[in-house]
PDB file of C-alpha atoms in Angstrom:
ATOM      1  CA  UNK A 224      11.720 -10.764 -12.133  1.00 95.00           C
ATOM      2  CA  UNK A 225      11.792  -7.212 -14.220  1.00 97.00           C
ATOM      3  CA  UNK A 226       8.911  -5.693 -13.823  1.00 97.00           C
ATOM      4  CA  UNK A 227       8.226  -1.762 -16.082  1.00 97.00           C
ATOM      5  CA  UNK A 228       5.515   0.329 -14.405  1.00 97.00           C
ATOM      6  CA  UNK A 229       3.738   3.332 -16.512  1.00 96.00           C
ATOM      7  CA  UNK A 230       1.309   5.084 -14.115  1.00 96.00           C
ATOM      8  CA  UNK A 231       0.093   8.092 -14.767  1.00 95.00           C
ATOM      9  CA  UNK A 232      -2.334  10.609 -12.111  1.00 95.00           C
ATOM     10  CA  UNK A 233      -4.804  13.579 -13.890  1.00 95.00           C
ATOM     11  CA  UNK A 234      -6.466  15.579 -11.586  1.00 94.00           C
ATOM     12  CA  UNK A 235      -9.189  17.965 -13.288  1.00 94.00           C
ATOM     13  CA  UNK A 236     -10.519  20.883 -11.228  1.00 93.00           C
ATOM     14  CA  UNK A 237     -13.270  22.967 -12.101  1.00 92.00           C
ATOM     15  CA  UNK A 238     -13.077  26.118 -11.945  1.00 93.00           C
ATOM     16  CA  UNK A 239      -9.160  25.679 -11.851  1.00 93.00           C
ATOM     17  CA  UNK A 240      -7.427  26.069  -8.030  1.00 92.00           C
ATOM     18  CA  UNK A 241      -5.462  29.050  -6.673  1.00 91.00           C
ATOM     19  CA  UNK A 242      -2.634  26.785  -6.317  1.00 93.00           C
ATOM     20  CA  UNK A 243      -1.836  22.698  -5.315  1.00 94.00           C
ATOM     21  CA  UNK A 244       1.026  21.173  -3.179  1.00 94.00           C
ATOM     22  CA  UNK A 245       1.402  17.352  -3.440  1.00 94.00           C
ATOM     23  CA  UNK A 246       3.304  15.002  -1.136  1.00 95.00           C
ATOM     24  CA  UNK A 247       4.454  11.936  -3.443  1.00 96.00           C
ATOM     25  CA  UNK A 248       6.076   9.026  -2.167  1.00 96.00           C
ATOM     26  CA  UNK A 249       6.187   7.581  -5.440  1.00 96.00           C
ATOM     27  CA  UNK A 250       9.838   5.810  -5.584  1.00 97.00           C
ATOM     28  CA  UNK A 251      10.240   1.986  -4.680  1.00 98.00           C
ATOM     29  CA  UNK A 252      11.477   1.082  -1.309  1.00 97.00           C
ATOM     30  CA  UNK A 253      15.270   0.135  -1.072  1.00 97.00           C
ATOM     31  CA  UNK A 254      15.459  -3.396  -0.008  1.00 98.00           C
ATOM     32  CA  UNK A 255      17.433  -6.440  -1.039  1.00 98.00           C
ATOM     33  CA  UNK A 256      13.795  -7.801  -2.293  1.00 98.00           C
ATOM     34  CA  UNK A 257      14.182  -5.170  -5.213  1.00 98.00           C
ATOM     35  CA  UNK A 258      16.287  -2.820  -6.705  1.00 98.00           C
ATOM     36  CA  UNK A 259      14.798   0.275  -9.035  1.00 97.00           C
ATOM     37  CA  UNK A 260      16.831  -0.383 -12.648  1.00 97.00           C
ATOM     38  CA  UNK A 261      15.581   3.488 -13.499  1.00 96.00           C
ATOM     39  CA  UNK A 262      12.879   5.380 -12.396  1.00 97.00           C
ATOM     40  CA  UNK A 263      11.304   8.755 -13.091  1.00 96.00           C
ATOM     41  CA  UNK A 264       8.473  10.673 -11.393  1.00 96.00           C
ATOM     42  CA  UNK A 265       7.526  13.600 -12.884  1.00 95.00           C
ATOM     43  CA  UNK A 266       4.779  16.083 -12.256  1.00 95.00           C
ATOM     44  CA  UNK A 267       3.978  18.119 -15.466  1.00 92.00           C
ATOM     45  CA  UNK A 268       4.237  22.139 -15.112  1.00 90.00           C
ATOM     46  CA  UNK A 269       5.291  21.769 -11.136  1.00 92.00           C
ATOM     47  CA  UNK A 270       7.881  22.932  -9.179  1.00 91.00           C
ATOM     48  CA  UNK A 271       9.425  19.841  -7.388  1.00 88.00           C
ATOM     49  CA  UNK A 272      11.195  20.523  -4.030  1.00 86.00           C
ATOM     50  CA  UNK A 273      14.194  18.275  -2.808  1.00 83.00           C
ATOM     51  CA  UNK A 274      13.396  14.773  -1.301  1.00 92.00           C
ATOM     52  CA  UNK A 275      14.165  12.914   2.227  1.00 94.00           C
ATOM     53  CA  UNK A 276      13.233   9.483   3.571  1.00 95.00           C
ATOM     54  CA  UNK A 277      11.316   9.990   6.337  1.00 95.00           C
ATOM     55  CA  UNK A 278      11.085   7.294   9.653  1.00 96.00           C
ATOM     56  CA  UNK A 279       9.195   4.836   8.298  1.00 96.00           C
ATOM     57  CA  UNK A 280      12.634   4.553   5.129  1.00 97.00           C
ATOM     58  CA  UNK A 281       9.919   6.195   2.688  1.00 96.00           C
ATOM     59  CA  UNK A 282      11.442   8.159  -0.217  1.00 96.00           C
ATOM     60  CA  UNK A 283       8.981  11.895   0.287  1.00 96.00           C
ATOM     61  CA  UNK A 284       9.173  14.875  -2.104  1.00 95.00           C
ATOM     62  CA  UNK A 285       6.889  17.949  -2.701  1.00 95.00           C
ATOM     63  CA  UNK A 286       5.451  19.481  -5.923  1.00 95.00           C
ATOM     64  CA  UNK A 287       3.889  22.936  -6.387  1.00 95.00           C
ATOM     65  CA  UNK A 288       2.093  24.306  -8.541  1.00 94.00           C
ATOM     66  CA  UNK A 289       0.573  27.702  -8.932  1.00 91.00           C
ATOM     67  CA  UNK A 290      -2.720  28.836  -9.620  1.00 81.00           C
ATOM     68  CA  UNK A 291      -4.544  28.824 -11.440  1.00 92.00           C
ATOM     69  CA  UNK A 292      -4.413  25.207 -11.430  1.00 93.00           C
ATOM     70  CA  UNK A 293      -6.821  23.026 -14.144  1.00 93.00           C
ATOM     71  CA  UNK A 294      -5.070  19.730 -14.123  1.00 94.00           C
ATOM     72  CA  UNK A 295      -1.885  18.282 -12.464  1.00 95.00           C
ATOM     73  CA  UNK A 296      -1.191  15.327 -13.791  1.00 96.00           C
ATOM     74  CA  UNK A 297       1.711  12.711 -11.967  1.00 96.00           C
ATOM     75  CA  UNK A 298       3.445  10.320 -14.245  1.00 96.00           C
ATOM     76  CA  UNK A 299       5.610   7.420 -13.010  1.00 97.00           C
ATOM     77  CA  UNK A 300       8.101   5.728 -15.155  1.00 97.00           C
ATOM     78  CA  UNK A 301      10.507   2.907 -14.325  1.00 97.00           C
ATOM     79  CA  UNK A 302      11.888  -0.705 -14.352  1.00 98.00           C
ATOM     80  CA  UNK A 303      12.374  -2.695 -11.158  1.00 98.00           C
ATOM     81  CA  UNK A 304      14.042  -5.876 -10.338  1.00 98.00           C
ATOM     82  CA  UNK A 305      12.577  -7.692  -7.971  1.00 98.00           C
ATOM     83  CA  UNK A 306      13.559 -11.106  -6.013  1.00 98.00           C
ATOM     84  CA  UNK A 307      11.627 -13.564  -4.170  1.00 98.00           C
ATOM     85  CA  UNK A 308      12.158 -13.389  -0.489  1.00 97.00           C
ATOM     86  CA  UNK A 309       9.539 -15.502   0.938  1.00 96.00           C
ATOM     87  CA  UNK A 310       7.577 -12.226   2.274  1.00 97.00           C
ATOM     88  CA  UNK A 311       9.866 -11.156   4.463  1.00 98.00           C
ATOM     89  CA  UNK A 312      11.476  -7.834   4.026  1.00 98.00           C
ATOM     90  CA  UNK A 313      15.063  -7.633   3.916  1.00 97.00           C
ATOM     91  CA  UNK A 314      17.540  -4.740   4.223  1.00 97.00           C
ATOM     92  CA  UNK A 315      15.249  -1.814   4.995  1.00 97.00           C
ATOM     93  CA  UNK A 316      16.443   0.620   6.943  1.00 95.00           C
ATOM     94  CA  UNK A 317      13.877   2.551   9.372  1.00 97.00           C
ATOM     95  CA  UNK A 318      14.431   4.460  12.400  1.00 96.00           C
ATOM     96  CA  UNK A 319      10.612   3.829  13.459  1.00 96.00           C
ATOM     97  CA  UNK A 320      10.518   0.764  16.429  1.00 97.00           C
ATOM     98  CA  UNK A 321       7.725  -1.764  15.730  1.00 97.00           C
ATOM     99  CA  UNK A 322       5.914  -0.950  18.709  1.00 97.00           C
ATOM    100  CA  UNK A 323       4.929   2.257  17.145  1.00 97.00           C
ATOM    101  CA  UNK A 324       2.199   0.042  14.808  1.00 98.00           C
ATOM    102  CA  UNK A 325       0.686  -0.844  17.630  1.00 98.00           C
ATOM    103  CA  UNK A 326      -1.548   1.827  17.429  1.00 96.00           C
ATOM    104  CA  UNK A 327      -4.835   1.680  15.577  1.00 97.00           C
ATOM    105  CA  UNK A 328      -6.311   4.552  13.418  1.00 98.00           C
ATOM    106  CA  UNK A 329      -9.884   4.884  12.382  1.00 97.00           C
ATOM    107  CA  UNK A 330      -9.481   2.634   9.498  1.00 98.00           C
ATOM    108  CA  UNK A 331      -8.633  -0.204  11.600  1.00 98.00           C
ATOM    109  CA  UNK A 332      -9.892   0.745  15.370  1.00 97.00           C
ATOM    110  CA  UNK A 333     -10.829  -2.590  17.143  1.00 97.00           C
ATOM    111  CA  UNK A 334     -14.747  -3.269  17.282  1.00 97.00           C
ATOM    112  CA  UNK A 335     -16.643  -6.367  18.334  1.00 98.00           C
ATOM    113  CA  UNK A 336     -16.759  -8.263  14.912  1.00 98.00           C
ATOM    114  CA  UNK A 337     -13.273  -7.696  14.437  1.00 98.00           C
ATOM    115  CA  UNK A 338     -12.134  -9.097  17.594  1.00 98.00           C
ATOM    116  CA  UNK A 339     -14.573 -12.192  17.226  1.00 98.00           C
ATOM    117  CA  UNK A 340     -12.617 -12.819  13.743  1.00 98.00           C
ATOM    118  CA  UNK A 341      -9.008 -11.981  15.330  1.00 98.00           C
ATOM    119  CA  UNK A 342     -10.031 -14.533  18.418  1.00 98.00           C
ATOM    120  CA  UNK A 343     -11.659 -17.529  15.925  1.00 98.00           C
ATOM    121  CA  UNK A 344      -8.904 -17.458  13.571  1.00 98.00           C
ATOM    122  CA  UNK A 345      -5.890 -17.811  16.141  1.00 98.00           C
ATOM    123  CA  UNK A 346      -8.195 -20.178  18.036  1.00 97.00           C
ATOM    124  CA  UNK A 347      -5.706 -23.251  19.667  1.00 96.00           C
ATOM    125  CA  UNK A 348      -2.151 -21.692  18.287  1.00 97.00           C
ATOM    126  CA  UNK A 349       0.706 -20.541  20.826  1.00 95.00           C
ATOM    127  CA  UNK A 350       1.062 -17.269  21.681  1.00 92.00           C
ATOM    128  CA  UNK A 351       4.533 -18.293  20.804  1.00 93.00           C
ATOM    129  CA  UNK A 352       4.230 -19.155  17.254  1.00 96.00           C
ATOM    130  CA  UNK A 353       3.419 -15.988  15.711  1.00 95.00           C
ATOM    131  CA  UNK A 354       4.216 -16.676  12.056  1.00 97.00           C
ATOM    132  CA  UNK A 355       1.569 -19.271  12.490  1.00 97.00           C
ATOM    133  CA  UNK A 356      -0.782 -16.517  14.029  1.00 98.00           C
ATOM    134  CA  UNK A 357       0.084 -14.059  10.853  1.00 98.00           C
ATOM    135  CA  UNK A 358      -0.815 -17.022   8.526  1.00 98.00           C
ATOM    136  CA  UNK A 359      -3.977 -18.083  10.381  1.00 98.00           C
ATOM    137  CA  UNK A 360      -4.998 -14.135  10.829  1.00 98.00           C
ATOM    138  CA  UNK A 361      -4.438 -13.339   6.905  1.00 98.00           C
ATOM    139  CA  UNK A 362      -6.566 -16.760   5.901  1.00 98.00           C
ATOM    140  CA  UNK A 363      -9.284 -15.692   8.547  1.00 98.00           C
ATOM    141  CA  UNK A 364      -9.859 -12.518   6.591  1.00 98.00           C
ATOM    142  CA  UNK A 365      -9.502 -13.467   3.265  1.00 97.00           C
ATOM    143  CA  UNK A 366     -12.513 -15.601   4.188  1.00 97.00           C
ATOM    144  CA  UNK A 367     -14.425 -13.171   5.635  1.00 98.00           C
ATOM    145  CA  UNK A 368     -14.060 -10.678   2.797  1.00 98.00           C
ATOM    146  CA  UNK A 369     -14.556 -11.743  -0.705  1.00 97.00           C
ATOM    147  CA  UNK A 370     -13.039  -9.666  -3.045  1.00 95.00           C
ATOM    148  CA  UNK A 371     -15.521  -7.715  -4.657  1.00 94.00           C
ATOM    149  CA  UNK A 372     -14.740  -3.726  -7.028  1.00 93.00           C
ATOM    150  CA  UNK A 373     -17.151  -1.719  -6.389  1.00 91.00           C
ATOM    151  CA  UNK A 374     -18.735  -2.446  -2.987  1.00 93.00           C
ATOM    152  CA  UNK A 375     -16.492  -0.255  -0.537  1.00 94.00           C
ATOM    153  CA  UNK A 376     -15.389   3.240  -1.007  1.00 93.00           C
ATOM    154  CA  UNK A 377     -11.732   4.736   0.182  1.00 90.00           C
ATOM    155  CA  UNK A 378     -13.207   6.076   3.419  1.00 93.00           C
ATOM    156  CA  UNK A 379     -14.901   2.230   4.727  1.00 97.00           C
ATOM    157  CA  UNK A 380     -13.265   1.154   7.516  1.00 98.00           C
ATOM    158  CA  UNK A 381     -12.341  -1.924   8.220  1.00 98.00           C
ATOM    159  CA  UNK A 382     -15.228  -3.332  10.449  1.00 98.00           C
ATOM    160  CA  UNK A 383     -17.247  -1.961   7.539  1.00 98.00           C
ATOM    161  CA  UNK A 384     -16.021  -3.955   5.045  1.00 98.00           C
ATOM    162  CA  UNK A 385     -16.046  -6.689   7.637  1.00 98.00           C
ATOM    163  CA  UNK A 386     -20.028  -6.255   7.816  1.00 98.00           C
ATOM    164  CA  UNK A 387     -19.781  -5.868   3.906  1.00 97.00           C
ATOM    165  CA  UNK A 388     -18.383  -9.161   3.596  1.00 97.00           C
ATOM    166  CA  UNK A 389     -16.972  -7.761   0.358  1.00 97.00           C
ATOM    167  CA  UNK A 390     -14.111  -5.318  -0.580  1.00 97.00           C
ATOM    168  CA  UNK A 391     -10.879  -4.867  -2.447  1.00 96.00           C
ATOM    169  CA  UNK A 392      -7.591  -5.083  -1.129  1.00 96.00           C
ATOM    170  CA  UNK A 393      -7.720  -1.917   0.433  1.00 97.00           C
ATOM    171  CA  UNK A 394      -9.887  -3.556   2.493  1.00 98.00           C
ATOM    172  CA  UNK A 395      -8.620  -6.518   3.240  1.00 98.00           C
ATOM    173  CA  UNK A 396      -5.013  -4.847   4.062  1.00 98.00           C
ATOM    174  CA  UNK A 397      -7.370  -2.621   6.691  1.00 98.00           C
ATOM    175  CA  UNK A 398      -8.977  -5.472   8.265  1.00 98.00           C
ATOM    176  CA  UNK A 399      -5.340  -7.703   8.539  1.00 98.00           C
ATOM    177  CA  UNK A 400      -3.657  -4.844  10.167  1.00 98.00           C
ATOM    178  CA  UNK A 401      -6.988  -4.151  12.427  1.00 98.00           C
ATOM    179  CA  UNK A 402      -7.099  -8.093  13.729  1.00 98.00           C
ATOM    180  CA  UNK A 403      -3.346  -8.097  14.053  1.00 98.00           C
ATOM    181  CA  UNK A 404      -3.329  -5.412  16.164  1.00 98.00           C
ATOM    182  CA  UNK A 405      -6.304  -6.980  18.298  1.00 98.00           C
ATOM    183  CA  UNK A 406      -3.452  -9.847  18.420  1.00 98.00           C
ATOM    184  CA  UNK A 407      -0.881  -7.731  19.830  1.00 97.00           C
ATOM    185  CA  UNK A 408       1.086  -8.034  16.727  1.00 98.00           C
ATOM    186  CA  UNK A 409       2.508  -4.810  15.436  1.00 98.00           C
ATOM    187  CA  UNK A 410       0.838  -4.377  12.046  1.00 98.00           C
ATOM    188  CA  UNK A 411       0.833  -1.399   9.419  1.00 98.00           C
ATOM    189  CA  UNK A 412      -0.721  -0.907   5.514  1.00 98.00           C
ATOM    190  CA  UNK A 413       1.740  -1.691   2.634  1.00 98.00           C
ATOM    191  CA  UNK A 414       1.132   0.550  -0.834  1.00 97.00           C
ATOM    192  CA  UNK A 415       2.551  -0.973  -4.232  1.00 97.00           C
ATOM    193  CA  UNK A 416       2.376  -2.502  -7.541  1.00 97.00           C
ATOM    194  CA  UNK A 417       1.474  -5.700  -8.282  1.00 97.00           C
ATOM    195  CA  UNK A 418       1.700  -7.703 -11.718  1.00 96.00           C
ATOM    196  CA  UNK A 419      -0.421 -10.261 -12.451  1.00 86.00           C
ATOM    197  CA  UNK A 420      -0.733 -13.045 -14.522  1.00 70.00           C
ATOM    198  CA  UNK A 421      -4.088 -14.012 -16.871  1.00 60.00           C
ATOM    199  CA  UNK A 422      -4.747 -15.834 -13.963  1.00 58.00           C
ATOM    200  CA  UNK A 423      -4.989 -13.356 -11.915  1.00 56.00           C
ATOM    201  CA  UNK A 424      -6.420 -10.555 -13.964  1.00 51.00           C
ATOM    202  CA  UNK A 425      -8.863  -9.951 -11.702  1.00 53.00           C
ATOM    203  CA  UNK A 426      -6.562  -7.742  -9.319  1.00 57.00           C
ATOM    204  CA  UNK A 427      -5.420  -4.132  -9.773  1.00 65.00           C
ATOM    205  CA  UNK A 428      -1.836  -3.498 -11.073  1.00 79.00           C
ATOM    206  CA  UNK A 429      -2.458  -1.053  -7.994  1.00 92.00           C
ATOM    207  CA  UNK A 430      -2.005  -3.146  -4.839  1.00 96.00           C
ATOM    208  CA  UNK A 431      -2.047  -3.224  -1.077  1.00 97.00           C
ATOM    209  CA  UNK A 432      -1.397  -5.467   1.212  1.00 98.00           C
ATOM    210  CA  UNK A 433      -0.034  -5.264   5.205  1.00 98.00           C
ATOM    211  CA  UNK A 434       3.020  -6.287   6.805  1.00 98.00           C
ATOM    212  CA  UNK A 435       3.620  -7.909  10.129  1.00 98.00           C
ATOM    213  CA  UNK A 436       6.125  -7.709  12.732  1.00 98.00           C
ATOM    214  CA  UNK A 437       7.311 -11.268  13.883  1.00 98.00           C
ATOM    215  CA  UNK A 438      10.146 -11.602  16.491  1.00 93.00           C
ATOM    216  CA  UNK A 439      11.957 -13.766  14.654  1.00 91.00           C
ATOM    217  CA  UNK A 440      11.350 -12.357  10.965  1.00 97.00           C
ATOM    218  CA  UNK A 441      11.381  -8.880  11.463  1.00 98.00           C
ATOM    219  CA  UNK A 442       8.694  -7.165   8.783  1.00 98.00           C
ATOM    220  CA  UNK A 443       6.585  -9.734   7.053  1.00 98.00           C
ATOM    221  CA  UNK A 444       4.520  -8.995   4.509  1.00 98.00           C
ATOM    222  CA  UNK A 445       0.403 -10.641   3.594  1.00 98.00           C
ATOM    223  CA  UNK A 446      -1.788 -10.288   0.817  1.00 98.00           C
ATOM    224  CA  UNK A 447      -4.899 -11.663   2.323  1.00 97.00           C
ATOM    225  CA  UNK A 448      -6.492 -10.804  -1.183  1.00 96.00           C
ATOM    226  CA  UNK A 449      -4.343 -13.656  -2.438  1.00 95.00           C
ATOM    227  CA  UNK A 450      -3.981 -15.334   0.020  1.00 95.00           C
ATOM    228  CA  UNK A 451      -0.175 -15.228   0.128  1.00 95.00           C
ATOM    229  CA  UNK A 452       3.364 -13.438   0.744  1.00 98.00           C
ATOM    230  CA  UNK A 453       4.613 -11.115  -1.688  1.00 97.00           C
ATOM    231  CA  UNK A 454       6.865 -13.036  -3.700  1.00 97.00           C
ATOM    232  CA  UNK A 455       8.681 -11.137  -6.621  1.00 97.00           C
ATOM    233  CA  UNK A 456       5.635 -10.314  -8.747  1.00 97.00           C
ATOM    234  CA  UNK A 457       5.129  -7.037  -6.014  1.00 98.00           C
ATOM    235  CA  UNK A 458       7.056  -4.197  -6.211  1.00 98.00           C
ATOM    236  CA  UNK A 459       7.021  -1.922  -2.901  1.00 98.00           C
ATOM    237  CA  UNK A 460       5.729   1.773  -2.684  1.00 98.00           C
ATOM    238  CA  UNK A 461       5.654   2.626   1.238  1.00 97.00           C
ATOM    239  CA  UNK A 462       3.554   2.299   4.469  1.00 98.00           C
ATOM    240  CA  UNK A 463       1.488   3.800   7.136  1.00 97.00           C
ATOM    241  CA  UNK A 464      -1.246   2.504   9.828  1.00 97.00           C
ATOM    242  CA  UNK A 465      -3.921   2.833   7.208  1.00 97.00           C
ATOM    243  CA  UNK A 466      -4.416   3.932   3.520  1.00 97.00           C
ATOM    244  CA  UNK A 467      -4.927   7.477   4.334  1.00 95.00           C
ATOM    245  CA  UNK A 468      -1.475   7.257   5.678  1.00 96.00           C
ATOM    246  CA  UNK A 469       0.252   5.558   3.037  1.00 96.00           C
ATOM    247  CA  UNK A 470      -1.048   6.854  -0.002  1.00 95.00           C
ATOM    248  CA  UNK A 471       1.487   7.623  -2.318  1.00 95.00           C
ATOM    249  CA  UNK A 472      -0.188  10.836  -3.125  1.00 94.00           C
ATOM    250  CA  UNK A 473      -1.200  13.441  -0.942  1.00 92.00           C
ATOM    251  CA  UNK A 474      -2.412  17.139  -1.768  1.00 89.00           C
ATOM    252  CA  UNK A 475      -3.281  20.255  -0.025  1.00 89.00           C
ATOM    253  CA  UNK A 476      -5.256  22.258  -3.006  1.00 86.00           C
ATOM    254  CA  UNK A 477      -6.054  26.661  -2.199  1.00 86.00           C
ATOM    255  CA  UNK A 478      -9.727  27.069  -3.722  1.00 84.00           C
ATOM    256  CA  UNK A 479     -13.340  25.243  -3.413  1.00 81.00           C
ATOM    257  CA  UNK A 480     -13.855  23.195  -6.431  1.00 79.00           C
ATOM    258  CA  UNK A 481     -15.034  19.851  -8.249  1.00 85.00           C
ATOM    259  CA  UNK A 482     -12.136  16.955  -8.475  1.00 87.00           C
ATOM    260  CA  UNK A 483     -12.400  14.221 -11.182  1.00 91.00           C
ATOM    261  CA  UNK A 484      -9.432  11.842 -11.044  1.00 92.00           C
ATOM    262  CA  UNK A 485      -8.095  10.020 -14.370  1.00 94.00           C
ATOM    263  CA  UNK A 486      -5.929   6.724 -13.785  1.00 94.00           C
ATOM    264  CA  UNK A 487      -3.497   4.994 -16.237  1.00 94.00           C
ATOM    265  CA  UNK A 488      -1.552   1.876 -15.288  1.00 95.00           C
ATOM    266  CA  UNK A 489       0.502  -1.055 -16.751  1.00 94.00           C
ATOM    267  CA  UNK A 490       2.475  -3.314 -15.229  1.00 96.00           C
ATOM    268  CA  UNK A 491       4.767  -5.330 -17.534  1.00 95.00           C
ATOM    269  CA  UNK A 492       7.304  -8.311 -17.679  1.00 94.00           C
ATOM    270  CA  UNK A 493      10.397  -7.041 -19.039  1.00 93.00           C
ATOM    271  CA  UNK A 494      12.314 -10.008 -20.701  1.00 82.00           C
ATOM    272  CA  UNK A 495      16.187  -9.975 -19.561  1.00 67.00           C
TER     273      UNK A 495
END
C-alpha cells in the first residue's frame, strides 16, 4: 500500500521563549515492511543540526531556534510504501539486544492488577509457545481497556488506565508492554501512523502500538487497540520503553511560559 502523510506540530508560547531545542525522530524506520518514496521534515525558522540513528535504528536530528521564540511549528511531508509482513519486523538493523526491554519504566512498572491480567490471560499456554502468549497477552488487554478519547491523559500509567478500564492506544501499548514484561517477554512502545478505513474512523491517524520479542520471530509487533498485527495500513516512526521515550518530538525550551499545542494530520491512500 502507498500511504501520503501531512502532519504538521504548532507550538504557541506566551510570552515567547528565550530559545527551543527539539529532538525529532520524525523519519520512517528502514525495514523491508516499508520503504519512504520521499519524505521531508521541516521545522519553520530553525536551525537543523545533522542526523544519526541511534541504538534502537531510530533516525534522530536536532532543531534550534533562538529566542525569542512565539511558535515553532514541525511539518512532516512524505509518501511511504508499505508491505504486509504479518507483524513481524523485517530487516531492521539495531545494535540494542532484546534483553535491554526487559526493563520497566514508570509507565509500565509491574503492580498487582497488572500481574493478575498478565497471569489470567496466559493461563494453561506453554512457556514455550510464546507467539501464543503475545496473542493471548494483547487480547487480554484489549479487553480490559475499552478504547475510550478523552479518559486518560499522556502522563497515566499503565495500571491507571488498567483501573480506568478505558484509554486510547497510548494506553493500551503501555499496558501490553507492562504485562509482557511481567511475562518475561522483552517488550517496548512502538510510535507511528496509522490509516484507517471508514470502518475504522474511530482511531487516530496518530498511532501506537508495542512490539514483542519472540525467539523465533525476532520483533513482533500488537495493536491491542485493534486487536491485531500491523499489517501494511501502519507506517513505523520509532520506539522506546514507554511514550515518554518514544515520542517523536522532544524539546528542551529556555524561559517559564504557557504552551498550547495545534495538531494537523492526514493520512491518505495514494493510488499507484
Amino acid at each position: 500500500m502507498r500511504l501520503r502523510v501531512e502532519h504538521s506540530s504548532t507550538y504557541r508560547f506566551e510570552p515567547p521563549m528565550r530559545g527551543v531545542v527539539q529532538s525529532l525522530r520524525l523519519r520512517p524506520s528502514q525495514c523491508e515492511n516499508q520503504a519512504a518514496v520521499d519524505w521531508l521534515v521541516t521545522v519553520d525558522g530553525a536551525s537543523v543540526g545533522s542526523g544519526f540513528r541511534d541504538g534502537a535504528g531510530d533516525w534522530v536530528e536536532t532543531a534550534m531556534l533562538l529566542g525569542p521564540v512565539e511558535t515553532v511549528t514541525v511539518n512532516v511531508q512524505g509518501v511511504v510504501q508499505t508491505t504486509d509482513m504479518g507483524g513481524v519486523l523485517r530487516g531492521h538493523r539495531e545494535r540494542i539486544h532484546p534483553e535491554a526491554y526487559l526493563r520497566p519504566t514508570r509507565a509500565t512498572r509491574a503492580e498487582r492488577t497488572l500481574i493478575e491480567l498478565a497471569s489470567s490471560a496466559i493461563e494453561g499456554i506453554s512457556p514455550e509457545a510464546d507467539l501464543d502468549r503475545a496473542h493471548a497477552l494483547c487480547h487480554g488487554v484489549r479487553d480490559a481497556i475499552t478504547y475510550t478519547p478523552g479518559k486518560t491523559e499522556h502522563g497515566t500509567t499503565a495500571a491507571e488506565a488498567l483501573a480506568l478500564g478505558h484509554g486510547v492506544c497510548q494506553d493500551h501499548a503501555h499496558t501490553l508492554v507492562a504485562v509482557a514484561l511481567i511475562a518475561g517477554i522483552p517488550a517496548r512502545y512502538v510510535t507511528g501512523y496509522l490509516f484507517s478505513s471508514e470502518e475504522d474512523a474511530d482511531h487516530e491517524a496518530s498511532h501506537a502500538w508495542a512490539e514483542l520479542f519472540l525467539k523465533d520471530l525476532g520483533w513482533v509487533g500488537f495493536d491491542a487497540s485493534n486487536g491485531t498485527c500491523p499489517d501494511d495500513r501502519y507506517i513505523r516512526i520509532g520506539s522506546g520503553g514507554d511514550a515518554s521515550e518514544a515520542s517523536p518530538i522532544r524539546s528542551i525550551a529556555r524561559g517559564a511560559s504557557e504552551e498550547v499545542l495545534d495538531v494537523t494530520l492526514a493520512v491518505n491512500q495514494v493510488q499507484q
